Amino acid sequence: MSSVLDPIFGNATGTRKPVATPITVAPGDGIGPEITEAVLRILQAAGASIAPEFVEVGERVYRSGNTSGIPEDAWASIDRTGVLLKGPITTPQGGGYKSLNVTMRKTLGLYANVRPCRSWKPVVSSRHPDMDVVIIRENEEDLYAGIEHRQTEDVAQCLKLITRKGSERIIRYAFEYARTQGRQRVTCMVKDNIMKITDGLFHRVFEEVAAEYPQIETNVQIIDFGMANFVHRPESYDVIVLPNLYGDILSDVAAQMTGSVGMGGSINIGNGGALFEAIHGSAPDLPRDVANPSGLLLAGVEMLRHIGQHPVAARVMNAWLATLEDGIHTVDIASEQTEKRVGTREFADAVIERLGRVPESFTAAEAEAPSEPMRLPHLSERSVESATKVLVGVDVFLDWRDGSAEELAARLKAAAPAGGPQLVMITNRGVKVWPQGNPKTLCTDHWRCRFQGNAVTHQQIVALLSSFAEAGLDFIKTEHLYTFDGQAGYSLGQGQ
Ligand code: NAD
């Protein structure tokens, strides 16, 4: 590890400038080292008070046998600094390597992914020249909890986990972001016409938090319509907050729509630290000194704001905008507006030459910190209060290949102990097949058998499963049915 900047400055009068903020820098692979070098040079020339600690993560670490790609000294540095500026890394082909970004996100609790996606007209041509949107994606939950099972010959499942606390934290973050950055509208996208309980919870929490920000316009869109509309009219969106999977997809779509993958920065933020990076990868196809360092530079600007160095962030941003305006472009954004095509190093030199200038056609960046600081997401009482939870039944999932739904129902009824919960429904792939199923329904070997009763106990459920074991019925999973303050905490099943 080494520092490229002198961390502490003293002067002849004996007054001391503040100690430079330590940051961890991982240059990464492929174009990573050269864009990182370019970015640090610009930040340094702009007067950023940062003390980088360099760590190695990525391909070489993976190949040394570390399946996470992150060695201990990198973790130690990130623990110390809480801020990581990271170049793109190359994930080696073949199995056994864990996604470095997912590991970092989970280990550091980086619950929010923030992607500003805007078009840079007229410098970068885009079919959406007025697009200026910030996508805020929940980063930890949803289908990305990584809980997957193959349960039968035919069926595999992935658990979608949406929590009230996780939803409230990301949604509050989105509103705080909008409030402090002067954004006018927050849109939430979900699919709660189908996933009424999971996406429904995200939607409900959105409405609750929105009520605390009456000055911000809000709307909720079903993700399929929302995404289609976004692609058609991105300029009508401002801040968008989404659960993990939808956010993953939309943020990549939006980044492409700006016109250049080389111009997007990405921020992952959480209680355990903050990670700033470009949205693009290590671009192994590019020759040396060709890559556009702008994505990582914009991430670096966000990093400076994160550590409270707003005037320096504005200086860098304005010099970068002036460079674009002057027609100094890397090859990926070269167009008829280009006066000079430059490589990575020369682009950085051009930005440094323009430090102190403000752009003429682009809006200049504000040097002031937002007057209202961001109130880090806190949880409301709703997220910690407890509801009255009552056990009313159990869904028993069976691996069954020995006949029809009618025959299965007969076996289950014969096996279920009297006095306990009784069979009320069987579904296959969520479609009701008993009672009164449709013979045309495609059935797999995976049956959900719902048992309900009054004042059901765990002992009754254990007795039910015991009787199935004795009857040779292969139950592969159970889900208990609860009501919360009298509301069913389970889906009712199609056809019911
Ligand atoms: P990529 O983003 O590296 O490249 C896609 C295309 O964009 C290529 O044509 C490339 O030349 C171009 N490009 C990317 N960055 C550019 C820049 N700064 N300037 C000019 N052109 C640029 O995506 P890929 O080729 O699919 O992935 C390459 C490697 O990067 C893979 O190993 C992948 O796993 C990794 N990756 C890492 C990250 C990350 O570290 N956050 C993100 C995405 C991909």
Coordinates of C-alpha atoms and ligand atoms in Angstrom, one line a residue:
M1 CA 0.0 0.0 0.0
S2 CA 1.2 3.5 -0.6
S3 CA -0.1 7.1 -0.8
V4 CA 0.1 9.2 -3.9
L5 CA -0.9 12.3 -1.9
D6 CA 0.8 13.9 1.0
P7 CA -1.7 13.1 3.7
I8 CA -1.0 16.0 6.1
F9 CA -0.2 19.5 5.1
G10 CA 1.4 22.0 7.5
N11 CA 2.4 25.6 6.7
A12 CA 4.8 28.2 7.9
T13 CA 2.3 30.0 10.1
G14 CA 1.8 26.9 12.1
T15 CA -1.9 26.5 11.1
R16 CA -2.7 23.1 9.8
K17 CA -5.0 22.1 7.0
P18 CA -7.3 19.2 8.0
V19 CA -5.9 15.7 7.7
A20 CA -6.6 14.3 4.3
T21 CA -9.5 11.8 4.1
P22 CA -8.2 8.3 3.8
I23 CA -9.8 6.4 0.9
T24 CA -9.1 2.9 -0.4
V25 CA -8.3 2.6 -4.1
A26 CA -8.6 -0.6 -6.1
P27 CA -7.4 0.0 -9.6
G28 CA -8.8 -3.3 -10.9
D29 CA -8.1 -5.0 -14.2
G30 CA -8.0 -4.3 -17.9
I31 CA -8.5 -0.6 -18.4
G32 CA -8.9 -0.2 -14.6
P33 CA -5.4 0.9 -13.7
E34 CA -5.1 3.5 -16.5
I35 CA -8.5 5.1 -15.8
T36 CA -7.8 5.1 -12.0
E37 CA -4.5 6.8 -12.6
A38 CA -6.2 9.4 -14.8
V39 CA -8.9 10.0 -12.2
L40 CA -6.6 10.3 -9.3
R41 CA -4.4 12.7 -11.2
I42 CA -7.4 15.0 -11.9
L43 CA -8.7 14.8 -8.3
Q44 CA -5.2 15.6 -7.0
A45 CA -4.8 18.5 -9.3
A46 CA -8.2 19.9 -8.3
G47 CA -7.0 19.9 -4.7
A48 CA -8.9 16.9 -3.3
S49 CA -7.8 16.3 0.2
I50 CA -7.6 12.5 0.0
A51 CA -5.0 10.0 1.1
P52 CA -5.4 6.9 -1.1
E53 CA -4.4 3.5 0.2
F54 CA -4.0 1.1 -2.8
V55 CA -5.2 -2.4 -2.7
E56 CA -5.3 -5.2 -5.2
V57 CA -8.7 -6.9 -5.9
G58 CA -9.8 -8.8 -8.9
E59 CA -8.4 -11.2 -11.5
R60 CA -4.9 -11.8 -10.0
V61 CA -6.4 -12.3 -6.6
Y62 CA -9.0 -14.8 -8.0
R63 CA -6.3 -16.7 -9.9
S64 CA -4.2 -16.9 -6.7
G65 CA -6.9 -19.2 -5.3
N66 CA -9.0 -16.6 -3.4
T67 CA -12.5 -17.3 -4.7
S68 CA -13.9 -13.9 -3.6
G69 CA -11.2 -11.9 -5.4
I70 CA -10.7 -9.7 -2.3
P71 CA -7.7 -10.3 0.0
E72 CA -7.6 -9.6 3.7
D73 CA -5.5 -6.4 3.4
A74 CA -8.2 -5.0 1.1
W75 CA -10.9 -5.7 3.7
A76 CA -8.7 -4.2 6.4
S77 CA -8.2 -1.0 4.4
I78 CA -11.9 -0.7 3.5
D79 CA -12.7 -1.2 7.2
R80 CA -10.4 1.6 8.1
T81 CA -11.4 4.1 5.4
G82 CA -15.1 3.2 4.8
V83 CA -14.7 4.5 1.2
L84 CA -13.6 2.5 -1.8
L85 CA -12.9 3.9 -5.3
K86 CA -12.8 0.9 -7.5
G87 CA -11.7 0.3 -11.1
P88 CA -13.6 -2.4 -13.0
I89 CA -12.4 -6.0 -12.5
T90 CA -12.3 -9.0 -14.8
T91 CA -14.2 -12.1 -13.5
P92 CA -12.3 -15.1 -14.7
Q93 CA -14.3 -17.5 -16.9
G94 CA -15.3 -20.8 -15.4
G95 CA -17.1 -21.7 -12.2
G96 CA -16.0 -21.3 -8.6
Y97 CA -15.5 -17.5 -8.5
K98 CA -17.8 -15.4 -6.5
S99 CA -19.0 -12.1 -7.8
L100 CA -16.7 -9.5 -6.2
N101 CA -19.4 -6.9 -6.3
V102 CA -22.0 -9.1 -4.7
T103 CA -19.5 -10.1 -1.9
M104 CA -18.7 -6.5 -1.2
R105 CA -22.3 -5.4 -1.2
K106 CA -23.3 -8.1 1.2
T107 CA -20.3 -7.9 3.5
L108 CA -20.4 -4.1 3.8
G109 CA -24.2 -3.9 3.9
L110 CA -24.2 -1.6 0.8
Y111 CA -28.0 -1.5 0.6
A112 CA -28.4 1.2 -2.0
N113 CA -27.1 1.3 -5.5
V114 CA -27.4 4.8 -6.9
R115 CA -27.0 5.3 -10.7
P116 CA -27.3 8.8 -12.1
C117 CA -28.1 8.3 -15.8
R118 CA -28.1 11.4 -17.9
S119 CA -27.6 12.3 -21.5
W120 CA -24.7 14.7 -22.3
K121 CA -26.2 16.5 -25.3
P122 CA -24.9 17.7 -27.6
V123 CA -21.6 16.0 -26.9
V124 CA -22.8 12.4 -26.8
S125 CA -25.6 11.7 -29.3
S126 CA -28.5 9.9 -27.7
R127 CA -32.0 9.2 -28.8
H128 CA -33.0 10.6 -25.4
P129 CA -31.2 13.9 -25.2
D130 CA -33.2 15.2 -22.2
M131 CA -32.8 12.2 -20.0
D132 CA -31.6 13.0 -16.5
V133 CA -32.7 10.3 -14.1
V134 CA -31.3 8.7 -10.9
I135 CA -32.0 5.1 -10.4
I136 CA -32.0 3.9 -6.8
R137 CA -31.9 0.1 -6.5
E138 CA -32.3 -2.0 -3.4
N139 CA -29.1 -4.0 -3.3
E140 CA -29.4 -6.8 -0.8
E141 CA -32.8 -8.5 -0.9
D142 CA -35.4 -9.8 -3.4
L143 CA -34.3 -12.7 -5.5
Y144 CA -30.7 -11.9 -4.8
A145 CA -30.7 -13.3 -1.3
G146 CA -29.3 -16.4 -3.1
I147 CA -31.6 -18.9 -1.5
E148 CA -32.3 -21.4 -4.2
H149 CA -33.4 -25.1 -4.0
R150 CA -34.0 -27.8 -6.4
Q151 CA -37.0 -29.5 -4.8
T152 CA -38.1 -32.2 -7.2
E153 CA -37.0 -33.8 -10.5
D154 CA -38.8 -31.1 -12.3
V155 CA -38.8 -28.0 -10.1
A156 CA -36.3 -25.5 -8.8
Q157 CA -37.2 -22.4 -6.8
C158 CA -35.6 -19.1 -5.7
L159 CA -36.9 -17.3 -2.7
K160 CA -37.9 -13.7 -3.2
L161 CA -37.4 -11.9 0.2
I162 CA -38.8 -8.4 0.6
T163 CA -38.6 -7.0 4.1
R164 CA -40.3 -4.0 5.6
K165 CA -37.1 -2.8 7.1
G166 CA -35.1 -3.2 3.9
S167 CA -37.8 -1.6 1.8
E168 CA -38.2 1.3 4.2
R169 CA -34.4 1.9 4.3
I170 CA -34.0 2.1 0.5
I171 CA -37.2 4.1 -0.1
R172 CA -36.3 6.6 2.6
Y173 CA -32.9 6.9 1.0
A174 CA -34.5 7.7 -2.3
F175 CA -36.7 10.4 -0.8
E176 CA -33.8 11.8 1.2
Y177 CA -31.7 11.8 -2.0
A178 CA -34.5 13.6 -3.9
R179 CA -35.0 16.2 -1.1
T180 CA -31.3 17.1 -0.7
Q181 CA -30.5 17.0 -4.5
G182 CA -33.4 19.2 -5.4
R183 CA -35.2 16.5 -7.4
Q184 CA -38.9 16.8 -7.8
R185 CA -40.4 13.4 -8.3
V186 CA -39.9 9.8 -7.0
T187 CA -41.3 6.9 -8.9
C188 CA -41.6 3.4 -7.5
M189 CA -41.8 0.4 -9.8
V190 CA -43.2 -2.9 -8.6
K191 CA -45.2 -5.9 -9.9
D192 CA -47.8 -6.0 -7.1
N193 CA -50.7 -6.8 -9.3
I194 CA -49.1 -10.3 -9.3
M195 CA -46.8 -10.4 -6.2
K196 CA -49.3 -8.9 -3.9
I197 CA -47.5 -9.7 -0.7
T198 CA -43.8 -9.1 -1.5
D199 CA -44.0 -6.3 -4.0
G200 CA -47.2 -5.2 -2.3
L201 CA -45.1 -4.6 0.9
F202 CA -42.6 -2.5 -1.1
H203 CA -45.5 -0.5 -2.6
R204 CA -47.1 0.0 0.8
V205 CA -43.9 1.2 2.5
F206 CA -43.4 3.6 -0.5
E207 CA -46.8 5.1 0.2
E208 CA -46.1 5.4 3.9
V209 CA -42.7 7.1 3.4
A210 CA -44.1 9.3 0.6
A211 CA -46.6 10.8 3.0
E212 CA -43.7 12.3 5.0
Y213 CA -42.4 14.1 1.9
P214 CA -45.5 16.1 0.7
Q215 CA -43.2 18.5 -1.3
I216 CA -42.1 15.6 -3.5
E217 CA -44.3 14.3 -6.3
T218 CA -44.7 10.6 -6.3
N219 CA -46.1 7.8 -8.4
V220 CA -46.2 4.1 -8.5
Q221 CA -46.0 2.1 -11.8
I222 CA -46.3 -1.6 -12.6
I223 CA -42.8 -2.5 -13.7
D224 CA -43.6 -3.8 -17.2
F225 CA -45.6 -0.6 -18.1
G226 CA -43.1 1.5 -16.2
M227 CA -40.0 0.2 -17.9
A228 CA -41.7 0.4 -21.4
N229 CA -42.7 3.9 -20.7
F230 CA -39.3 4.8 -19.4
V231 CA -37.6 3.5 -22.6
H232 CA -40.1 5.6 -24.6
R233 CA -40.0 8.8 -22.5
P234 CA -37.1 8.7 -20.0
E235 CA -37.2 12.5 -19.7
S236 CA -40.4 12.3 -17.7
Y237 CA -38.7 10.5 -14.8
D238 CA -36.6 12.0 -12.1
V239 CA -35.7 9.5 -9.3
I240 CA -36.8 5.9 -9.6
V241 CA -36.7 3.5 -6.6
L242 CA -37.0 -0.2 -7.2
P243 CA -36.5 -3.6 -5.6
N244 CA -33.3 -5.4 -6.5
L245 CA -34.0 -7.4 -9.7
Y246 CA -36.1 -4.7 -11.5
G247 CA -33.4 -2.1 -10.4
D248 CA -30.6 -4.3 -11.8
I249 CA -32.3 -4.5 -15.2
L250 CA -33.5 -0.9 -15.4
S251 CA -30.2 0.6 -14.3
D252 CA -28.4 -1.2 -17.1
V253 CA -31.1 -0.3 -19.7
A254 CA -30.9 3.4 -18.6
A255 CA -27.1 3.5 -18.7
Q256 CA -27.2 2.3 -22.3
M257 CA -29.8 4.8 -23.2
T258 CA -27.6 7.7 -22.2
G259 CA -25.5 6.9 -25.3
S260 CA -22.2 5.9 -23.8
V261 CA -21.3 3.1 -21.4
G262 CA -18.0 5.0 -20.6
M263 CA -19.8 8.0 -19.0
G264 CA -21.7 6.4 -16.1
G265 CA -20.8 6.3 -12.5
S266 CA -22.3 4.0 -9.9
I267 CA -22.4 4.4 -6.1
N268 CA -23.1 1.6 -3.6
I269 CA -23.8 3.0 -0.2
G270 CA -24.6 1.5 3.2
N271 CA -23.8 1.5 6.9
G272 CA -20.5 -0.4 6.4
G273 CA -19.1 2.0 3.8
A274 CA -19.4 3.3 0.3
L275 CA -18.1 2.0 -3.0
F276 CA -17.7 4.3 -6.0
E277 CA -17.1 2.8 -9.5
A278 CA -17.8 3.2 -13.2
I279 CA -20.7 1.2 -14.6
H280 CA -18.7 -0.4 -17.3
G281 CA -16.4 -3.4 -17.1
S282 CA -12.7 -3.9 -17.6
A283 CA -13.0 -3.7 -21.5
P284 CA -10.4 -6.3 -22.3
D285 CA -11.0 -5.5 -26.0
L286 CA -9.6 -2.0 -25.8
P287 CA -6.0 -1.2 -26.6
R288 CA -4.0 0.8 -24.0
D289 CA -4.7 4.6 -23.6
V290 CA -8.0 4.6 -25.4
A291 CA -10.5 4.2 -22.6
N292 CA -12.8 7.0 -21.5
P293 CA -12.1 7.7 -17.8
S294 CA -15.3 9.7 -17.4
G295 CA -17.4 7.0 -15.7
L296 CA -14.9 6.6 -12.9
L297 CA -14.3 10.3 -12.7
L298 CA -18.0 10.9 -12.2
A299 CA -17.9 8.3 -9.5
G300 CA -14.9 10.1 -8.0
V301 CA -17.0 13.4 -8.0
E302 CA -19.7 11.6 -6.0
M303 CA -17.0 10.3 -3.7
L304 CA -15.8 13.8 -3.0
R305 CA -19.3 14.9 -2.2
H306 CA -19.7 11.9 0.0
I307 CA -16.6 12.9 2.1
G308 CA -17.8 16.5 2.2
Q309 CA -15.5 18.1 -0.4
H310 CA -18.2 19.7 -2.4
P311 CA -16.1 22.7 -3.8
V312 CA -13.5 20.3 -5.2
A313 CA -16.2 18.0 -6.6
A314 CA -17.7 21.0 -8.4
R315 CA -14.2 22.1 -9.7
V316 CA -13.6 18.7 -11.2
M317 CA -17.2 18.4 -12.6
N318 CA -17.0 21.9 -14.2
A319 CA -13.6 21.2 -15.8
W320 CA -14.8 17.9 -17.1
L321 CA -17.9 19.6 -18.7
A322 CA -15.7 22.3 -20.2
T323 CA -13.5 19.6 -21.7
L324 CA -16.5 18.0 -23.3
E325 CA -17.7 21.4 -24.5
D326 CA -14.3 22.2 -26.1
G327 CA -14.7 19.0 -28.2
I328 CA -11.9 17.1 -26.5
H329 CA -13.3 13.6 -26.6
T330 CA -12.2 10.0 -26.3
V331 CA -12.9 7.8 -29.2
D332 CA -16.1 6.2 -27.7
I333 CA -17.9 9.6 -27.7
A334 CA -16.3 11.1 -30.8
S335 CA -18.7 12.8 -33.2
E336 CA -19.1 15.8 -35.5
Q337 CA -18.8 17.9 -32.3
T338 CA -15.3 16.5 -31.7
E339 CA -12.4 19.0 -32.2
K340 CA -9.7 16.5 -31.0
R341 CA -9.7 12.8 -30.4
V342 CA -7.6 11.9 -27.4
G343 CA -6.6 8.9 -25.3
T344 CA -7.1 8.4 -21.6
R345 CA -4.0 10.3 -20.5
E346 CA -4.5 13.3 -22.8
F347 CA -8.2 13.5 -21.8
A348 CA -7.1 13.7 -18.1
D349 CA -4.5 16.4 -19.0
A350 CA -7.3 18.4 -20.8
V351 CA -9.5 18.2 -17.7
I352 CA -6.6 19.4 -15.5
E353 CA -5.9 22.3 -17.9
R354 CA -9.5 23.4 -17.5
L355 CA -9.7 23.3 -13.7
G356 CA -11.2 26.6 -12.6
R357 CA -13.3 27.0 -15.7
V358 CA -17.1 26.7 -15.7
P359 CA -19.0 25.3 -18.6
E360 CA -20.9 27.5 -21.0
S361 CA -23.6 25.3 -22.4
F362 CA -23.9 22.8 -19.6
T363 CA -25.2 23.8 -16.2
A364 CA -22.3 24.4 -13.9
A365 CA -22.0 22.2 -10.8
E366 CA -22.8 23.8 -7.4
A367 CA -19.8 24.2 -5.2
E368 CA -21.9 24.4 -2.1
A369 CA -23.0 21.4 -0.1
P370 CA -26.8 20.9 -0.1
S371 CA -28.2 23.3 2.5
E372 CA -30.1 20.4 4.0
P373 CA -27.9 17.4 4.9
M374 CA -29.1 14.0 4.1
R375 CA -30.9 12.4 7.1
L376 CA -29.5 8.9 7.0
P377 CA -32.4 6.5 6.6
H378 CA -33.9 5.8 10.0
L379 CA -36.7 3.3 10.6
S380 CA -40.1 4.4 11.6
E381 CA -42.0 2.9 14.4
R382 CA -44.1 0.9 11.9
S383 CA -41.0 -1.0 11.0
V384 CA -40.3 -2.1 14.6
E385 CA -43.8 -2.6 15.9
S386 CA -45.2 -6.1 16.2
A387 CA -48.4 -7.4 14.8
T388 CA -50.6 -10.2 16.3
K389 CA -49.5 -13.3 14.5
V390 CA -51.8 -16.4 14.4
L391 CA -51.1 -19.8 12.9
V392 CA -54.0 -20.9 10.8
G393 CA -52.6 -23.7 8.7
V394 CA -49.8 -25.0 6.6
D395 CA -48.9 -25.5 2.9
V396 CA -47.2 -28.8 2.5
F397 CA -45.3 -29.2 -0.7
L398 CA -45.0 -32.7 -2.0
D399 CA -42.9 -34.5 -4.7
W400 CA -45.6 -36.7 -6.2
R401 CA -45.7 -38.6 -9.5
D402 CA -48.2 -41.3 -8.7
G403 CA -51.4 -40.0 -10.1
S404 CA -53.9 -37.2 -10.5
A405 CA -54.8 -34.4 -8.1
E406 CA -58.0 -36.3 -7.1
E407 CA -55.9 -39.3 -6.2
L408 CA -53.4 -37.2 -4.2
A409 CA -56.3 -35.5 -2.3
A410 CA -57.7 -39.0 -1.4
R411 CA -54.2 -40.1 -0.1
L412 CA -53.8 -36.9 1.9
K413 CA -57.2 -37.0 3.4
A414 CA -56.8 -40.6 4.4
A415 CA -53.4 -39.8 6.0
A416 CA -54.2 -36.6 7.9
P417 CA -55.0 -37.0 11.6
A418 CA -58.6 -36.2 12.7
G419 CA -59.0 -33.0 14.7
G420 CA -56.0 -31.3 13.0
P421 CA -55.9 -29.0 10.1
Q422 CA -57.7 -30.4 7.0
L423 CA -57.0 -30.3 3.3
V424 CA -58.7 -27.3 1.6
M425 CA -56.8 -27.0 -1.6
I426 CA -54.1 -28.4 -3.9
T427 CA -52.3 -26.3 -6.4
N428 CA -49.7 -27.1 -9.0
R429 CA -47.4 -24.3 -10.1
G430 CA -49.7 -22.0 -8.3
V431 CA -52.8 -23.1 -10.2
K432 CA -55.6 -24.7 -8.3
V433 CA -56.1 -28.4 -9.3
W434 CA -58.2 -29.6 -6.4
P435 CA -61.1 -29.2 -5.7
Q436 CA -62.6 -28.6 -9.1
G437 CA -59.4 -28.4 -11.1
N438 CA -59.2 -28.1 -14.9
P439 CA -58.0 -31.3 -16.6
K440 CA -56.1 -29.1 -19.1
T441 CA -53.7 -27.7 -16.4
L442 CA -50.1 -28.8 -16.9
C443 CA -49.1 -30.6 -13.8
T444 CA -45.5 -31.2 -12.6
D445 CA -44.2 -33.3 -9.7
H446 CA -44.5 -30.3 -7.3
W447 CA -47.8 -30.0 -5.4
R448 CA -48.8 -27.5 -2.8
C449 CA -51.3 -29.0 -0.4
R450 CA -53.0 -26.5 1.9
F451 CA -54.2 -27.6 5.3
Q452 CA -56.2 -25.2 7.5
G453 CA -58.1 -25.3 10.7
N454 CA -59.0 -23.3 13.9
A455 CA -56.3 -22.6 16.4
V456 CA -53.7 -24.7 14.6
T457 CA -50.6 -25.6 16.7
H458 CA -47.1 -26.5 15.7
Q459 CA -47.7 -30.0 17.3
Q460 CA -50.6 -30.5 14.9
I461 CA -48.3 -29.7 12.0
V462 CA -45.6 -32.0 13.2
A463 CA -48.3 -34.8 13.6
L464 CA -49.5 -34.1 10.1
L465 CA -46.0 -34.4 8.6
S466 CA -45.4 -37.6 10.7
S467 CA -48.5 -39.2 9.3
F468 CA -47.4 -38.3 5.8
A469 CA -43.9 -39.8 6.4
E470 CA -45.7 -43.0 7.6
A471 CA -47.9 -43.0 4.5
G472 CA -44.8 -42.7 2.2
L473 CA -45.6 -39.2 1.0
D474 CA -42.5 -37.2 0.1
F475 CA -43.0 -33.7 1.6
I476 CA -40.2 -31.5 0.4
K477 CA -41.0 -28.2 2.1
T478 CA -43.6 -26.5 4.3
E479 CA -44.8 -23.0 4.6
H480 CA -46.8 -22.0 7.7
L481 CA -49.9 -19.9 7.1
Y482 CA -50.2 -17.0 9.5
T483 CA -52.5 -14.1 9.8
F484 CA -51.1 -10.8 11.0
D485 CA -53.6 -8.6 12.8
G486 CA -56.3 -10.7 11.1
Q487 CA -54.9 -10.2 7.6
A488 CA -53.9 -13.3 5.7
G489 CA -50.1 -13.4 5.3
Y490 CA -50.2 -15.8 2.4
S491 CA -51.5 -15.8 -1.2
L492 CA -54.8 -17.4 -1.7
G493 CA -53.8 -19.3 -4.9
Q494 CA -55.2 -18.8 -8.4
G495 CA -58.7 -20.1 -8.9
Q496 CA -59.6 -19.5 -5.3
Ligands
NAD1 P1 -17.4 -3.9 -20.7 O1 -18.2 -2.8 -20.0 O2 -16.0 -4.1 -20.2 O3 -17.3 -3.6 -22.2 C1 -18.4 -3.4 -23.0 C2 -18.1 -2.5 -24.3 O4 -17.9 -1.2 -23.8 C3 -16.8 -2.9 -24.9 O5 -16.9 -2.7 -26.3 C4 -15.8 -1.9 -24.3 O6 -14.7 -1.7 -25.2 C5 -16.6 -0.7 -24.1 N1 -16.2 0.1 -23.0 C6 -16.3 -0.2 -21.7 N2 -15.8 0.7 -20.9 C7 -15.3 1.7 -21.7 C8 -14.6 2.9 -21.5 N3 -14.3 3.4 -20.3 N4 -14.2 3.6 -22.6 C9 -14.5 3.2 -23.8 N5 -15.2 2.1 -24.1 C10 -15.5 1.3 -23.1 O7 -18.2 -5.2 -20.6 P2 -17.8 -6.7 -20.9 O8 -16.9 -6.7 -22.1 O9 -19.1 -7.5 -20.9 O10 -17.0 -7.2 -19.6 C11 -15.6 -7.3 -19.6 C12 -15.2 -7.7 -18.2 O11 -15.6 -6.8 -17.2 C13 -15.8 -9.0 -17.7 O12 -14.9 -9.8 -17.1 C14 -16.9 -8.6 -16.8 O13 -17.1 -9.6 -15.8 C15 -16.3 -7.4 -16.2 N6 -17.2 -6.4 -15.6 C16 -16.9 -5.8 -14.4 C17 -17.7 -4.9 -13.9 C18 -17.3 -4.2 -12.6 O14 -16.2 -4.5 -12.1 N7 -18.1 -3.4 -11.9 C19 -18.9 -4.5 -14.5 C20 -19.2 -5.1 -15.7 C21 -18.3 -6.0 -16.3

